[in-house]
mmCIF file with all atom_site columns, C-alpha atoms and ligand atoms in Angstrom:
data_model
loop_
_atom_site.group_PDB
_atom_site.id
_atom_site.type_symbol
_atom_site.label_atom_id
_atom_site.label_alt_id
_atom_site.label_comp_id
_atom_site.label_asym_id
_atom_site.label_entity_id
_atom_site.label_seq_id
_atom_site.pdbx_PDB_ins_code
_atom_site.Cartn_x
_atom_site.Cartn_y
_atom_site.Cartn_z
_atom_site.occupancy
_atom_site.B_iso_or_equiv
_atom_site.pdbx_formal_charge
_atom_site.auth_seq_id
_atom_site.auth_comp_id
_atom_site.auth_asym_id
_atom_site.auth_atom_id
_atom_site.pdbx_PDB_model_num
ATOM   1   C CA . UNK A 1 1   ? 193.488 241.884 199.728 1.00 71.00 ? 1   UNK A CA 1
ATOM   2   C CA . UNK A 1 2   ? 189.878 241.608 199.563 1.00 93.00 ? 2   UNK A CA 1
ATOM   3   C CA . UNK A 1 3   ? 187.432 241.922 196.613 1.00 98.00 ? 3   UNK A CA 1
ATOM   4   C CA . UNK A 1 4   ? 186.350 245.137 195.804 1.00 98.00 ? 4   UNK A CA 1
ATOM   5   C CA . UNK A 1 5   ? 183.970 246.362 193.461 1.00 98.00 ? 5   UNK A CA 1
ATOM   6   C CA . UNK A 1 6   ? 184.418 246.599 190.170 1.00 98.00 ? 6   UNK A CA 1
ATOM   7   C CA . UNK A 1 7   ? 187.212 243.140 190.348 1.00 98.00 ? 7   UNK A CA 1
ATOM   8   C CA . UNK A 1 8   ? 186.610 240.564 188.498 1.00 98.00 ? 8   UNK A CA 1
ATOM   9   C CA . UNK A 1 9   ? 184.741 237.855 190.286 1.00 98.00 ? 9   UNK A CA 1
ATOM   10  C CA . UNK A 1 10  ? 187.015 234.783 191.142 1.00 98.00 ? 10  UNK A CA 1
ATOM   11  C CA . UNK A 1 11  ? 186.327 231.426 188.829 1.00 98.00 ? 11  UNK A CA 1
ATOM   12  C CA . UNK A 1 12  ? 186.105 228.254 190.349 1.00 98.00 ? 12  UNK A CA 1
ATOM   13  C CA . UNK A 1 13  ? 184.741 224.214 190.188 1.00 98.00 ? 13  UNK A CA 1
ATOM   14  C CA . UNK A 1 14  ? 183.147 223.056 193.147 1.00 98.00 ? 14  UNK A CA 1
ATOM   15  C CA . UNK A 1 15  ? 180.918 220.493 194.508 1.00 98.00 ? 15  UNK A CA 1
ATOM   16  C CA . UNK A 1 16  ? 177.438 221.365 194.933 1.00 98.00 ? 16  UNK A CA 1
ATOM   17  C CA . UNK A 1 17  ? 173.594 219.857 195.877 1.00 98.00 ? 17  UNK A CA 1
ATOM   18  C CA . UNK A 1 18  ? 173.257 219.942 192.267 1.00 98.00 ? 18  UNK A CA 1
ATOM   19  C CA . UNK A 1 19  ? 176.505 218.127 190.948 1.00 98.00 ? 19  UNK A CA 1
ATOM   20  C CA . UNK A 1 20  ? 180.165 219.614 190.421 1.00 98.00 ? 20  UNK A CA 1
ATOM   21  C CA . UNK A 1 21  ? 179.949 223.101 188.888 1.00 98.00 ? 21  UNK A CA 1
ATOM   22  C CA . UNK A 1 22  ? 182.295 225.679 187.366 1.00 98.00 ? 22  UNK A CA 1
ATOM   23  C CA . UNK A 1 23  ? 180.960 229.020 188.090 1.00 98.00 ? 23  UNK A CA 1
ATOM   24  C CA . UNK A 1 24  ? 181.305 231.306 185.258 1.00 98.00 ? 24  UNK A CA 1
ATOM   25  C CA . UNK A 1 25  ? 179.693 228.257 182.956 1.00 98.00 ? 25  UNK A CA 1
ATOM   26  C CA . UNK A 1 26  ? 176.747 228.097 185.670 1.00 98.00 ? 26  UNK A CA 1
ATOM   27  C CA . UNK A 1 27  ? 176.396 232.011 185.327 1.00 98.00 ? 27  UNK A CA 1
ATOM   28  C CA . UNK A 1 28  ? 177.098 232.295 181.951 1.00 98.00 ? 28  UNK A CA 1
ATOM   29  C CA . UNK A 1 29  ? 175.702 235.797 180.734 1.00 98.00 ? 29  UNK A CA 1
ATOM   30  C CA . UNK A 1 30  ? 173.385 235.758 183.552 1.00 98.00 ? 30  UNK A CA 1
ATOM   31  C CA . UNK A 1 31  ? 173.687 238.384 186.800 1.00 98.00 ? 31  UNK A CA 1
ATOM   32  C CA . UNK A 1 32  ? 175.030 236.410 189.370 1.00 98.00 ? 32  UNK A CA 1
ATOM   33  C CA . UNK A 1 33  ? 174.471 236.309 193.480 1.00 99.00 ? 33  UNK A CA 1
ATOM   34  C CA . UNK A 1 34  ? 176.691 233.829 195.423 1.00 98.00 ? 34  UNK A CA 1
ATOM   35  C CA . UNK A 1 35  ? 176.464 234.092 199.122 1.00 98.00 ? 35  UNK A CA 1
ATOM   36  C CA . UNK A 1 36  ? 177.573 232.359 202.328 1.00 98.00 ? 36  UNK A CA 1
ATOM   37  C CA . UNK A 1 37  ? 176.359 231.316 205.677 1.00 97.00 ? 37  UNK A CA 1
ATOM   38  C CA . UNK A 1 38  ? 177.996 229.763 208.981 1.00 97.00 ? 38  UNK A CA 1
ATOM   39  C CA . UNK A 1 39  ? 176.401 226.674 208.742 1.00 97.00 ? 39  UNK A CA 1
ATOM   40  C CA . UNK A 1 40  ? 173.897 224.311 208.377 1.00 98.00 ? 40  UNK A CA 1
ATOM   41  C CA . UNK A 1 41  ? 171.041 223.327 210.201 1.00 98.00 ? 41  UNK A CA 1
ATOM   42  C CA . UNK A 1 42  ? 170.775 226.692 212.143 1.00 98.00 ? 42  UNK A CA 1
ATOM   43  C CA . UNK A 1 43  ? 168.248 228.837 212.724 1.00 98.00 ? 43  UNK A CA 1
ATOM   44  C CA . UNK A 1 44  ? 169.299 232.324 210.993 1.00 98.00 ? 44  UNK A CA 1
ATOM   45  C CA . UNK A 1 45  ? 170.335 230.605 207.931 1.00 98.00 ? 45  UNK A CA 1
ATOM   46  C CA . UNK A 1 46  ? 167.509 228.208 207.804 1.00 98.00 ? 46  UNK A CA 1
ATOM   47  C CA . UNK A 1 47  ? 165.252 231.335 206.924 1.00 98.00 ? 47  UNK A CA 1
ATOM   48  C CA . UNK A 1 48  ? 167.682 232.936 204.784 1.00 98.00 ? 48  UNK A CA 1
ATOM   49  C CA . UNK A 1 49  ? 167.830 229.934 202.095 1.00 98.00 ? 49  UNK A CA 1
ATOM   50  C CA . UNK A 1 50  ? 164.369 229.643 202.723 1.00 98.00 ? 50  UNK A CA 1
ATOM   51  C CA . UNK A 1 51  ? 163.969 233.124 202.264 1.00 98.00 ? 51  UNK A CA 1
ATOM   52  C CA . UNK A 1 52  ? 165.627 233.027 198.919 1.00 98.00 ? 52  UNK A CA 1
ATOM   53  C CA . UNK A 1 53  ? 163.752 230.251 197.425 1.00 98.00 ? 53  UNK A CA 1
ATOM   54  C CA . UNK A 1 54  ? 160.713 231.884 197.746 1.00 98.00 ? 54  UNK A CA 1
ATOM   55  C CA . UNK A 1 55  ? 161.912 234.712 196.269 1.00 98.00 ? 55  UNK A CA 1
ATOM   56  C CA . UNK A 1 56  ? 163.481 232.475 193.277 1.00 98.00 ? 56  UNK A CA 1
ATOM   57  C CA . UNK A 1 57  ? 160.647 233.483 190.325 1.00 98.00 ? 57  UNK A CA 1
ATOM   58  C CA . UNK A 1 58  ? 161.936 236.984 191.479 1.00 98.00 ? 58  UNK A CA 1
ATOM   59  C CA . UNK A 1 59  ? 165.384 236.468 190.911 1.00 98.00 ? 59  UNK A CA 1
ATOM   60  C CA . UNK A 1 60  ? 164.586 234.448 187.867 1.00 98.00 ? 60  UNK A CA 1
ATOM   61  C CA . UNK A 1 61  ? 162.567 237.259 186.737 1.00 98.00 ? 61  UNK A CA 1
ATOM   62  C CA . UNK A 1 62  ? 165.569 239.687 186.931 1.00 98.00 ? 62  UNK A CA 1
ATOM   63  C CA . UNK A 1 63  ? 167.730 237.072 184.829 1.00 98.00 ? 63  UNK A CA 1
ATOM   64  C CA . UNK A 1 64  ? 169.536 236.452 188.101 1.00 98.00 ? 64  UNK A CA 1
ATOM   65  C CA . UNK A 1 65  ? 171.193 232.965 189.139 1.00 98.00 ? 65  UNK A CA 1
ATOM   66  C CA . UNK A 1 66  ? 171.393 232.186 192.710 1.00 98.00 ? 66  UNK A CA 1
ATOM   67  C CA . UNK A 1 67  ? 174.408 230.147 194.335 1.00 98.00 ? 67  UNK A CA 1
ATOM   68  C CA . UNK A 1 68  ? 174.922 229.302 198.439 1.00 98.00 ? 68  UNK A CA 1
ATOM   69  C CA . UNK A 1 69  ? 178.187 228.610 200.059 1.00 98.00 ? 69  UNK A CA 1
ATOM   70  C CA . UNK A 1 70  ? 178.902 226.687 203.126 1.00 96.00 ? 70  UNK A CA 1
ATOM   71  C CA . UNK A 1 71  ? 181.792 224.962 204.307 1.00 97.00 ? 71  UNK A CA 1
ATOM   72  C CA . UNK A 1 72  ? 179.585 222.060 205.360 1.00 97.00 ? 72  UNK A CA 1
ATOM   73  C CA . UNK A 1 73  ? 179.967 218.661 203.336 1.00 98.00 ? 73  UNK A CA 1
ATOM   74  C CA . UNK A 1 74  ? 177.100 217.651 200.695 1.00 98.00 ? 74  UNK A CA 1
ATOM   75  C CA . UNK A 1 75  ? 175.391 215.116 202.873 1.00 98.00 ? 75  UNK A CA 1
ATOM   76  C CA . UNK A 1 76  ? 174.371 217.420 205.567 1.00 98.00 ? 76  UNK A CA 1
ATOM   77  C CA . UNK A 1 77  ? 173.214 220.243 202.910 1.00 98.00 ? 77  UNK A CA 1
ATOM   78  C CA . UNK A 1 78  ? 170.927 217.857 201.295 1.00 98.00 ? 78  UNK A CA 1
ATOM   79  C CA . UNK A 1 79  ? 169.374 216.609 204.792 1.00 98.00 ? 79  UNK A CA 1
ATOM   80  C CA . UNK A 1 80  ? 169.103 220.267 205.806 1.00 98.00 ? 80  UNK A CA 1
ATOM   81  C CA . UNK A 1 81  ? 167.228 221.222 202.303 1.00 98.00 ? 81  UNK A CA 1
ATOM   82  C CA . UNK A 1 82  ? 164.807 218.975 203.208 1.00 98.00 ? 82  UNK A CA 1
ATOM   83  C CA . UNK A 1 83  ? 164.521 221.130 206.695 1.00 98.00 ? 83  UNK A CA 1
ATOM   84  C CA . UNK A 1 84  ? 164.257 224.852 204.826 1.00 98.00 ? 84  UNK A CA 1
ATOM   85  C CA . UNK A 1 85  ? 161.640 223.265 202.440 1.00 98.00 ? 85  UNK A CA 1
ATOM   86  C CA . UNK A 1 86  ? 159.897 222.077 205.002 1.00 98.00 ? 86  UNK A CA 1
ATOM   87  C CA . UNK A 1 87  ? 159.964 225.347 207.414 1.00 98.00 ? 87  UNK A CA 1
ATOM   88  C CA . UNK A 1 88  ? 160.411 227.577 205.588 1.00 98.00 ? 88  UNK A CA 1
ATOM   89  C CA . UNK A 1 89  ? 157.453 226.008 203.176 1.00 98.00 ? 89  UNK A CA 1
ATOM   90  C CA . UNK A 1 90  ? 159.753 226.722 199.903 1.00 98.00 ? 90  UNK A CA 1
ATOM   91  C CA . UNK A 1 91  ? 161.647 224.744 197.599 1.00 98.00 ? 91  UNK A CA 1
ATOM   92  C CA . UNK A 1 92  ? 165.433 225.138 197.119 1.00 98.00 ? 92  UNK A CA 1
ATOM   93  C CA . UNK A 1 93  ? 166.271 225.188 193.738 1.00 98.00 ? 93  UNK A CA 1
ATOM   94  C CA . UNK A 1 94  ? 169.363 227.241 193.668 1.00 98.00 ? 94  UNK A CA 1
ATOM   95  C CA . UNK A 1 95  ? 172.480 224.832 194.566 1.00 98.00 ? 95  UNK A CA 1
ATOM   96  C CA . UNK A 1 96  ? 174.341 224.903 197.261 1.00 98.00 ? 96  UNK A CA 1
ATOM   97  C CA . UNK A 1 97  ? 178.099 224.397 197.513 1.00 98.00 ? 97  UNK A CA 1
ATOM   98  C CA . UNK A 1 98  ? 180.314 221.726 199.634 1.00 98.00 ? 98  UNK A CA 1
ATOM   99  C CA . UNK A 1 99  ? 182.914 224.034 200.909 1.00 98.00 ? 99  UNK A CA 1
ATOM   100 C CA . UNK A 1 100 ? 184.426 221.557 202.917 1.00 97.00 ? 100 UNK A CA 1
ATOM   101 C CA . UNK A 1 101 ? 188.261 223.004 201.844 1.00 97.00 ? 101 UNK A CA 1
ATOM   102 C CA . UNK A 1 102 ? 187.320 226.591 202.414 1.00 97.00 ? 102 UNK A CA 1
ATOM   103 C CA . UNK A 1 103 ? 188.484 226.986 198.444 1.00 98.00 ? 103 UNK A CA 1
ATOM   104 C CA . UNK A 1 104 ? 185.298 229.134 197.585 1.00 98.00 ? 104 UNK A CA 1
ATOM   105 C CA . UNK A 1 105 ? 185.207 231.148 201.028 1.00 97.00 ? 105 UNK A CA 1
ATOM   106 C CA . UNK A 1 106 ? 188.971 232.139 201.028 1.00 97.00 ? 106 UNK A CA 1
ATOM   107 C CA . UNK A 1 107 ? 188.656 233.222 197.175 1.00 98.00 ? 107 UNK A CA 1
ATOM   108 C CA . UNK A 1 108 ? 185.701 235.449 198.151 1.00 98.00 ? 108 UNK A CA 1
ATOM   109 C CA . UNK A 1 109 ? 187.674 236.404 201.593 1.00 97.00 ? 109 UNK A CA 1
ATOM   110 C CA . UNK A 1 110 ? 183.704 235.857 203.217 1.00 97.00 ? 110 UNK A CA 1
ATOM   111 C CA . UNK A 1 111 ? 186.121 234.222 206.209 1.00 96.00 ? 111 UNK A CA 1
ATOM   112 C CA . UNK A 1 112 ? 186.599 237.140 208.450 1.00 96.00 ? 112 UNK A CA 1
ATOM   113 C CA . UNK A 1 113 ? 189.001 235.239 211.281 1.00 95.00 ? 113 UNK A CA 1
ATOM   114 C CA . UNK A 1 114 ? 188.563 238.566 214.046 1.00 95.00 ? 114 UNK A CA 1
ATOM   115 C CA . UNK A 1 115 ? 184.326 237.293 213.613 1.00 95.00 ? 115 UNK A CA 1
ATOM   116 C CA . UNK A 1 116 ? 184.761 233.888 213.551 1.00 92.00 ? 116 UNK A CA 1
ATOM   117 C CA . UNK A 1 117 ? 187.816 231.683 212.524 1.00 91.00 ? 117 UNK A CA 1
ATOM   118 C CA . UNK A 1 118 ? 186.429 228.729 210.607 1.00 90.00 ? 118 UNK A CA 1
ATOM   119 C CA . UNK A 1 119 ? 182.683 229.785 210.263 1.00 92.00 ? 119 UNK A CA 1
ATOM   120 C CA . UNK A 1 120 ? 181.935 231.932 206.647 1.00 94.00 ? 120 UNK A CA 1
ATOM   121 C CA . UNK A 1 121 ? 180.556 235.550 207.627 1.00 95.00 ? 121 UNK A CA 1
ATOM   122 C CA . UNK A 1 122 ? 177.095 236.470 205.789 1.00 97.00 ? 122 UNK A CA 1
ATOM   123 C CA . UNK A 1 123 ? 178.495 237.606 202.589 1.00 98.00 ? 123 UNK A CA 1
ATOM   124 C CA . UNK A 1 124 ? 176.670 238.126 199.613 1.00 98.00 ? 124 UNK A CA 1
ATOM   125 C CA . UNK A 1 125 ? 178.296 239.421 195.849 1.00 98.00 ? 125 UNK A CA 1
ATOM   126 C CA . UNK A 1 126 ? 176.063 240.126 192.971 1.00 98.00 ? 126 UNK A CA 1
ATOM   127 C CA . UNK A 1 127 ? 178.024 239.390 189.809 1.00 98.00 ? 127 UNK A CA 1
ATOM   128 C CA . UNK A 1 128 ? 177.093 241.647 186.340 1.00 98.00 ? 128 UNK A CA 1
ATOM   129 C CA . UNK A 1 129 ? 177.156 239.799 183.213 1.00 98.00 ? 129 UNK A CA 1
ATOM   130 C CA . UNK A 1 130 ? 180.476 241.043 182.610 1.00 98.00 ? 130 UNK A CA 1
ATOM   131 C CA . UNK A 1 131 ? 181.646 239.003 185.787 1.00 98.00 ? 131 UNK A CA 1
ATOM   132 C CA . UNK A 1 132 ? 182.608 242.244 187.715 1.00 98.00 ? 132 UNK A CA 1
ATOM   133 C CA . UNK A 1 133 ? 181.281 242.477 191.567 1.00 98.00 ? 133 UNK A CA 1
ATOM   134 C CA . UNK A 1 134 ? 178.908 244.882 191.315 1.00 98.00 ? 134 UNK A CA 1
ATOM   135 C CA . UNK A 1 135 ? 177.477 244.598 195.351 1.00 98.00 ? 135 UNK A CA 1
ATOM   136 C CA . UNK A 1 136 ? 179.017 243.247 197.943 1.00 98.00 ? 136 UNK A CA 1
ATOM   137 C CA . UNK A 1 137 ? 177.457 243.009 201.699 1.00 97.00 ? 137 UNK A CA 1
ATOM   138 C CA . UNK A 1 138 ? 178.731 241.710 204.871 1.00 97.00 ? 138 UNK A CA 1
ATOM   139 C CA . UNK A 1 139 ? 176.070 240.520 207.673 1.00 97.00 ? 139 UNK A CA 1
ATOM   140 C CA . UNK A 1 140 ? 177.139 239.311 210.646 1.00 96.00 ? 140 UNK A CA 1
ATOM   141 C CA . UNK A 1 141 ? 176.094 235.498 211.763 1.00 96.00 ? 141 UNK A CA 1
ATOM   142 C CA . UNK A 1 142 ? 173.446 237.052 214.543 1.00 96.00 ? 142 UNK A CA 1
ATOM   143 C CA . UNK A 1 143 ? 171.684 238.927 211.925 1.00 97.00 ? 143 UNK A CA 1
ATOM   144 C CA . UNK A 1 144 ? 169.798 237.610 208.555 1.00 98.00 ? 144 UNK A CA 1
ATOM   145 C CA . UNK A 1 145 ? 169.915 239.615 206.013 1.00 98.00 ? 145 UNK A CA 1
ATOM   146 C CA . UNK A 1 146 ? 166.852 241.464 203.648 1.00 98.00 ? 146 UNK A CA 1
ATOM   147 C CA . UNK A 1 147 ? 166.613 239.647 200.866 1.00 98.00 ? 147 UNK A CA 1
ATOM   148 C CA . UNK A 1 148 ? 164.430 242.211 199.429 1.00 98.00 ? 148 UNK A CA 1
ATOM   149 C CA . UNK A 1 149 ? 167.255 244.730 199.793 1.00 98.00 ? 149 UNK A CA 1
ATOM   150 C CA . UNK A 1 150 ? 168.639 242.913 197.559 1.00 98.00 ? 150 UNK A CA 1
ATOM   151 C CA . UNK A 1 151 ? 166.208 242.553 194.630 1.00 98.00 ? 151 UNK A CA 1
ATOM   152 C CA . UNK A 1 152 ? 165.876 246.334 195.320 1.00 98.00 ? 152 UNK A CA 1
ATOM   153 C CA . UNK A 1 153 ? 169.450 246.692 194.722 1.00 98.00 ? 153 UNK A CA 1
ATOM   154 C CA . UNK A 1 154 ? 169.816 244.284 191.761 1.00 98.00 ? 154 UNK A CA 1
ATOM   155 C CA . UNK A 1 155 ? 166.933 246.570 190.471 1.00 98.00 ? 155 UNK A CA 1
ATOM   156 C CA . UNK A 1 156 ? 169.167 249.890 190.572 1.00 98.00 ? 156 UNK A CA 1
ATOM   157 C CA . UNK A 1 157 ? 172.186 248.012 189.234 1.00 98.00 ? 157 UNK A CA 1
ATOM   158 C CA . UNK A 1 158 ? 170.256 246.900 186.188 1.00 98.00 ? 158 UNK A CA 1
ATOM   159 C CA . UNK A 1 159 ? 168.737 250.066 185.091 1.00 97.00 ? 159 UNK A CA 1
ATOM   160 C CA . UNK A 1 160 ? 171.834 251.895 186.256 1.00 97.00 ? 160 UNK A CA 1
ATOM   161 C CA . UNK A 1 161 ? 173.772 250.008 183.872 1.00 96.00 ? 161 UNK A CA 1
ATOM   162 C CA . UNK A 1 162 ? 171.369 250.770 180.365 1.00 93.00 ? 162 UNK A CA 1
ATOM   163 C CA . UNK A 1 163 ? 170.484 254.566 181.625 1.00 95.00 ? 163 UNK A CA 1
ATOM   164 C CA . UNK A 1 164 ? 172.761 257.500 182.612 1.00 94.00 ? 164 UNK A CA 1
ATOM   165 C CA . UNK A 1 165 ? 170.455 257.687 185.755 1.00 97.00 ? 165 UNK A CA 1
ATOM   166 C CA . UNK A 1 166 ? 171.459 256.754 189.839 1.00 98.00 ? 166 UNK A CA 1
ATOM   167 C CA . UNK A 1 167 ? 168.819 255.718 192.375 1.00 98.00 ? 167 UNK A CA 1
ATOM   168 C CA . UNK A 1 168 ? 168.318 257.484 195.449 1.00 98.00 ? 168 UNK A CA 1
ATOM   169 C CA . UNK A 1 169 ? 168.024 256.746 198.925 1.00 98.00 ? 169 UNK A CA 1
ATOM   170 C CA . UNK A 1 170 ? 165.066 254.276 199.587 1.00 98.00 ? 170 UNK A CA 1
ATOM   171 C CA . UNK A 1 171 ? 163.944 254.196 195.992 1.00 98.00 ? 171 UNK A CA 1
ATOM   172 C CA . UNK A 1 172 ? 162.137 251.424 195.079 1.00 97.00 ? 172 UNK A CA 1
ATOM   173 C CA . UNK A 1 173 ? 161.540 249.871 191.089 1.00 97.00 ? 173 UNK A CA 1
ATOM   174 C CA . UNK A 1 174 ? 158.795 251.783 189.315 1.00 97.00 ? 174 UNK A CA 1
ATOM   175 C CA . UNK A 1 175 ? 160.049 255.528 191.157 1.00 98.00 ? 175 UNK A CA 1
ATOM   176 C CA . UNK A 1 176 ? 161.530 258.536 190.124 1.00 98.00 ? 176 UNK A CA 1
ATOM   177 C CA . UNK A 1 177 ? 165.478 258.535 189.415 1.00 98.00 ? 177 UNK A CA 1
ATOM   178 C CA . UNK A 1 178 ? 168.513 260.895 189.174 1.00 98.00 ? 178 UNK A CA 1
ATOM   179 C CA . UNK A 1 179 ? 169.581 261.970 186.232 1.00 98.00 ? 179 UNK A CA 1
ATOM   180 C CA . UNK A 1 180 ? 173.644 262.067 185.939 1.00 96.00 ? 180 UNK A CA 1
ATOM   181 C CA . UNK A 1 181 ? 175.328 265.418 186.497 1.00 94.00 ? 181 UNK A CA 1
ATOM   182 C CA . UNK A 1 182 ? 177.656 264.570 183.503 1.00 95.00 ? 182 UNK A CA 1
ATOM   183 C CA . UNK A 1 183 ? 174.201 265.266 181.442 1.00 95.00 ? 183 UNK A CA 1
ATOM   184 C CA . UNK A 1 184 ? 173.482 269.081 181.457 1.00 95.00 ? 184 UNK A CA 1
ATOM   185 C CA . UNK A 1 185 ? 169.377 269.895 181.521 1.00 93.00 ? 185 UNK A CA 1
ATOM   186 C CA . UNK A 1 186 ? 169.133 270.676 177.807 1.00 94.00 ? 186 UNK A CA 1
ATOM   187 C CA . UNK A 1 187 ? 170.087 267.012 176.710 1.00 95.00 ? 187 UNK A CA 1
ATOM   188 C CA . UNK A 1 188 ? 168.645 265.688 179.562 1.00 96.00 ? 188 UNK A CA 1
ATOM   189 C CA . UNK A 1 189 ? 165.686 267.008 178.406 1.00 95.00 ? 189 UNK A CA 1
ATOM   190 C CA . UNK A 1 190 ? 165.873 264.941 174.584 1.00 95.00 ? 190 UNK A CA 1
ATOM   191 C CA . UNK A 1 191 ? 167.040 262.129 176.616 1.00 95.00 ? 191 UNK A CA 1
ATOM   192 C CA . UNK A 1 192 ? 164.421 261.669 179.048 1.00 96.00 ? 192 UNK A CA 1
ATOM   193 C CA . UNK A 1 193 ? 161.509 262.075 177.122 1.00 94.00 ? 193 UNK A CA 1
ATOM   194 C CA . UNK A 1 194 ? 159.273 261.361 180.178 1.00 95.00 ? 194 UNK A CA 1
ATOM   195 C CA . UNK A 1 195 ? 160.191 264.914 181.495 1.00 97.00 ? 195 UNK A CA 1
ATOM   196 C CA . UNK A 1 196 ? 162.980 266.247 183.762 1.00 97.00 ? 196 UNK A CA 1
ATOM   197 C CA . UNK A 1 197 ? 162.269 267.501 187.222 1.00 97.00 ? 197 UNK A CA 1
ATOM   198 C CA . UNK A 1 198 ? 165.164 270.300 188.441 1.00 96.00 ? 198 UNK A CA 1
ATOM   199 C CA . UNK A 1 199 ? 165.432 270.722 191.908 1.00 97.00 ? 199 UNK A CA 1
ATOM   200 C CA . UNK A 1 200 ? 168.572 272.024 192.179 1.00 95.00 ? 200 UNK A CA 1
ATOM   201 C CA . UNK A 1 201 ? 171.092 272.202 188.533 1.00 93.00 ? 201 UNK A CA 1
ATOM   202 C CA . UNK A 1 202 ? 172.696 269.140 190.421 1.00 94.00 ? 202 UNK A CA 1
ATOM   203 C CA . UNK A 1 203 ? 169.654 267.576 191.453 1.00 97.00 ? 203 UNK A CA 1
ATOM   204 C CA . UNK A 1 204 ? 167.403 266.236 188.765 1.00 98.00 ? 204 UNK A CA 1
ATOM   205 C CA . UNK A 1 205 ? 164.647 263.415 188.636 1.00 98.00 ? 205 UNK A CA 1
ATOM   206 C CA . UNK A 1 206 ? 163.062 262.021 186.104 1.00 98.00 ? 206 UNK A CA 1
ATOM   207 C CA . UNK A 1 207 ? 160.362 258.764 185.979 1.00 98.00 ? 207 UNK A CA 1
ATOM   208 C CA . UNK A 1 208 ? 162.146 255.850 185.647 1.00 97.00 ? 208 UNK A CA 1
ATOM   209 C CA . UNK A 1 209 ? 163.404 254.615 182.187 1.00 94.00 ? 209 UNK A CA 1
ATOM   210 C CA . UNK A 1 210 ? 161.830 251.502 180.530 1.00 89.00 ? 210 UNK A CA 1
ATOM   211 C CA . UNK A 1 211 ? 164.657 249.058 181.127 1.00 77.00 ? 211 UNK A CA 1
ATOM   212 C CA . UNK A 1 212 ? 164.940 247.991 177.207 1.00 66.00 ? 212 UNK A CA 1
HETATM 213 C C1 . BEZ B 2 .   ? 172.376 230.994 212.508 1.00 82.89 ? 301 BEZ B C1 1
HETATM 214 O O1 . BEZ B 2 .   ? 172.015 230.535 211.193 1.00 82.89 ? 301 BEZ B O1 1
HETATM 215 O O2 . BEZ B 2 .   ? 171.382 231.438 213.297 1.00 82.89 ? 301 BEZ B O2 1
HETATM 216 C C2 . BEZ B 2 .   ? 173.643 231.244 213.635 1.00 82.89 ? 301 BEZ B C2 1
HETATM 217 C C3 . BEZ B 2 .   ? 174.705 230.812 212.633 1.00 82.89 ? 301 BEZ B C3 1
HETATM 218 C C4 . BEZ B 2 .   ? 176.074 230.665 213.074 1.00 82.89 ? 301 BEZ B C4 1
HETATM 219 C C5 . BEZ B 2 .   ? 175.965 231.755 214.257 1.00 82.89 ? 301 BEZ B C5 1
HETATM 220 C C6 . BEZ B 2 .   ? 174.798 232.571 214.830 1.00 82.89 ? 301 BEZ B C6 1
HETATM 221 C C7 . BEZ B 2 .   ? 173.627 231.985 214.434 1.00 82.89 ? 301 BEZ B C7 1
#
């Protein structure tokens, strides 16, 4: 049975480019992103890890710890990291797991045998401070992921974890959000002092509440 939203993210201990890491210790009370790619020294993967490194500050601002998974060995990771930094004009600061025995890949269902029996697909999990899985995305090897979309979803997840709202299609941080249908309009007006805009009784917007 593959991992699903709301499941507890499996814990593990693994060798990484930053030494042996226990996943839960690494996460602490933070949000986390764990993501796999098919192989080191491949072009799309090089751009993906580079983009993640370029966005390091954005992940930090949101209190998100990032860790990558590859079934290649540690010496390859170190050599390839130099290439990523050189070609993508970045500095990879997050650890890359050397998952040669595929322990982590199998725990997270990152190998899809009908796509490839050996390589991991492009899996990405967002994990909340409660260690529950909040987002799963899966891309094929041929398609690099959009890491701005990952940040956008994290913004939504962190907002909706704290307020009785959800975010509409294509929402970006700062835009109006949708008030939960569980709250009646009278209560919504008290709960959301920035205002309530009712389009339909079930479709009501309010300006984005402050995060803290
Ligand atoms: C790539 O990263 O470019 C890639 C890796 C495996 C299969 C196809 C593309």
